[in-house]
Each structure stands twice: as C-alpha cells, then as structure tokens.
Short mmCIF file of C-alpha atoms in Angstrom, two decimals:
data_model
loop_
_atom_site.label_atom_id
_atom_site.label_comp_id
_atom_site.label_asym_id
_atom_site.label_seq_id
_atom_site.Cartn_x
_atom_site.Cartn_y
_atom_site.Cartn_z
CA MET A 1 10.05 -3.86 8.38
CA ARG A 2 13.24 -4.21 10.32
CA ARG A 3 13.70 -2.90 13.85
CA ILE A 4 16.21 -0.29 12.69
CA ASP A 5 13.66 1.02 10.16
CA ALA A 6 11.05 1.47 12.89
CA ILE A 7 13.61 3.26 15.08
CA ALA A 8 14.61 5.53 12.18
CA ILE A 9 10.99 6.39 11.40
CA GLY A 10 10.28 7.16 15.06
CA LEU A 11 13.38 9.32 15.31
CA GLY A 12 12.46 11.11 12.07
CA VAL A 13 8.95 11.89 13.31
CA PHE A 14 10.38 13.11 16.64
CA LEU A 15 12.85 15.39 14.88
CA ALA A 16 10.18 16.65 12.46
CA GLY A 17 8.02 17.60 15.45
CA GLY A 18 10.92 19.48 17.01
CA LEU A 19 11.66 21.27 13.75
CA LEU A 20 8.01 22.16 13.31
CA TYR A 21 7.83 23.54 16.86
CA GLY A 22 11.08 25.43 16.33
CA GLY A 23 9.82 26.84 13.06
CA LEU A 24 6.62 28.05 14.67
CA ARG A 25 8.59 29.60 17.53
CA TYR A 26 10.89 31.27 15.00
CA ALA A 27 7.81 32.66 13.24
CA GLY A 28 6.94 34.45 16.48
CA ILE A 29 4.26 32.19 17.91
CA GLU A 30 4.20 31.82 21.71
CA PRO A 31 5.56 28.51 23.10
CA GLN A 32 2.21 27.13 24.24
CA SER A 33 0.48 28.00 20.96
CA ALA A 34 3.39 26.61 18.95
CA GLY A 35 3.08 23.32 20.84
CA VAL A 36 -0.65 23.14 20.26
CA TRP A 37 -0.32 23.96 16.55
CA SER A 38 2.44 21.42 16.02
CA GLN A 39 0.20 18.77 17.64
CA VAL A 40 -2.73 19.81 15.45
CA ILE A 41 -0.59 19.52 12.32
CA PHE A 42 0.70 16.09 13.33
CA ALA A 43 -2.81 14.89 14.22
CA ALA A 44 -4.09 16.07 10.83
CA GLY A 45 -1.23 14.21 9.15
CA LEU A 46 -2.07 11.06 11.10
CA VAL A 47 -5.75 11.29 10.15
CA GLY A 48 -4.76 11.78 6.50
CA TRP A 49 -2.44 8.75 6.61
CA VAL A 50 -5.13 6.53 8.16
CA ALA A 51 -7.69 7.79 5.62
CA SER A 52 -5.33 6.91 2.76
CA TYR A 53 -4.90 3.42 4.23
CA PHE A 54 -8.68 2.92 4.43
CA LEU A 55 -9.03 4.16 0.85
CA ARG A 56 -6.50 1.54 -0.30
CA VAL A 57 -8.36 -1.15 1.66
CA VAL A 58 -11.73 -0.22 0.15
CA THR A 59 -10.40 -0.02 -3.42
CA GLY A 60 -8.38 -3.24 -3.01
CA ASN A 61 -5.20 -1.44 -4.08
CA MET A 62 -2.94 -3.02 -1.47
CA THR A 63 0.40 -4.75 -1.85
CA TYR A 64 -0.97 -8.16 -0.83
CA ASN A 65 -3.78 -8.01 -3.39
CA GLN A 66 -1.36 -7.03 -6.15
CA GLN A 67 1.09 -9.80 -5.23
CA ARG A 68 -1.71 -12.38 -5.18
CA GLU A 69 -2.98 -11.23 -8.58
CA ASP A 70 0.54 -11.37 -10.07
CA TYR A 71 1.03 -14.87 -8.67
CA GLU A 72 -2.27 -16.12 -10.08
CA ASN A 73 -1.50 -14.65 -13.51
CA ALA A 74 1.97 -16.24 -13.53
CA LEU A 75 0.50 -19.59 -12.48
CA LEU A 76 -2.13 -19.51 -15.23
CA GLU A 77 0.48 -18.51 -17.81
CA LYS A 78 2.72 -21.41 -16.75
CA ARG A 79 -0.20 -23.86 -16.98
CA LEU A 80 -1.06 -22.57 -20.47
CA GLN A 81 2.54 -23.05 -21.60
CA GLU A 82 2.55 -26.64 -20.32
CA MET A 83 -0.65 -27.61 -22.18
CA THR A 84 -0.48 -29.73 -25.32
CA PRO A 85 -1.94 -28.38 -28.56
CA GLU A 86 -4.92 -30.77 -28.19
CA GLU A 87 -5.65 -29.47 -24.69
CA LEU A 88 -5.40 -25.89 -25.95
CA GLU A 89 -7.90 -26.64 -28.72
CA ALA A 90 -10.30 -28.24 -26.24
CA LEU A 91 -9.97 -25.22 -23.95
CA GLN A 92 -10.58 -22.82 -26.84
CA ALA A 93 -13.66 -24.82 -27.88
CA SER A 94 -15.10 -24.73 -24.35
CA ILE A 95 -14.49 -20.96 -24.18
CA ASP A 96 -16.21 -20.47 -27.54
CA ASP A 97 -19.18 -22.54 -26.33
CA GLU A 98 -19.52 -20.43 -23.17
CA THR A 99 -19.40 -17.12 -25.05
CA GLU A 100 -22.17 -18.16 -27.45
#
C-alpha cells in the first residue's frame, strides 16, 4: 500500500465519522449521544473487520496462500511440460503403483 492510499483511507474514515455524526444530529439525537453512537458504530465495524480477517486466517483464504498455490501449480505444470515421454511414462507408472 502506498502512503497516499493510507492517507486517503484515513481521510475517508474521518469524513465518514463526521457524516455519521452529522446524520445522527440531523435525526434529532443530542450531540453527546450522537458522538457515543457514532463511536459504537465505528467500534462494531472495526470488530467486524478484525473478525473477517481472523476468519480468512483460519480458513487459509488469504492472498499470500493463493499466490503460493498458484506459483506451485505453475511450477509443476512447467516441469511436466519439460519432461520427456519416457519420464512421463515412468511417472505415470509410479503413480499407478502408489494407487494400487
């Protein structure tokens, strides 16, 4: 992530908080209560975001894992393409022996 992206995200969250507070004030909620409710909503969003991250970690559905799997598959495919027909037959025979 670039520095400008982090600044933009921070500014977006700051503005979203202000809009949420303003929306609650517009709805007729007192200033102190509007501030508390906007903090509660943001805290719930943060807890949900962290929970989704932990879910991706536990299930192994992360970008790094997917990239590593794609790399390994591409490497195996390249090695298979480089094998001679005799090597492919020997590999197939060893696979058949293991499955039986």
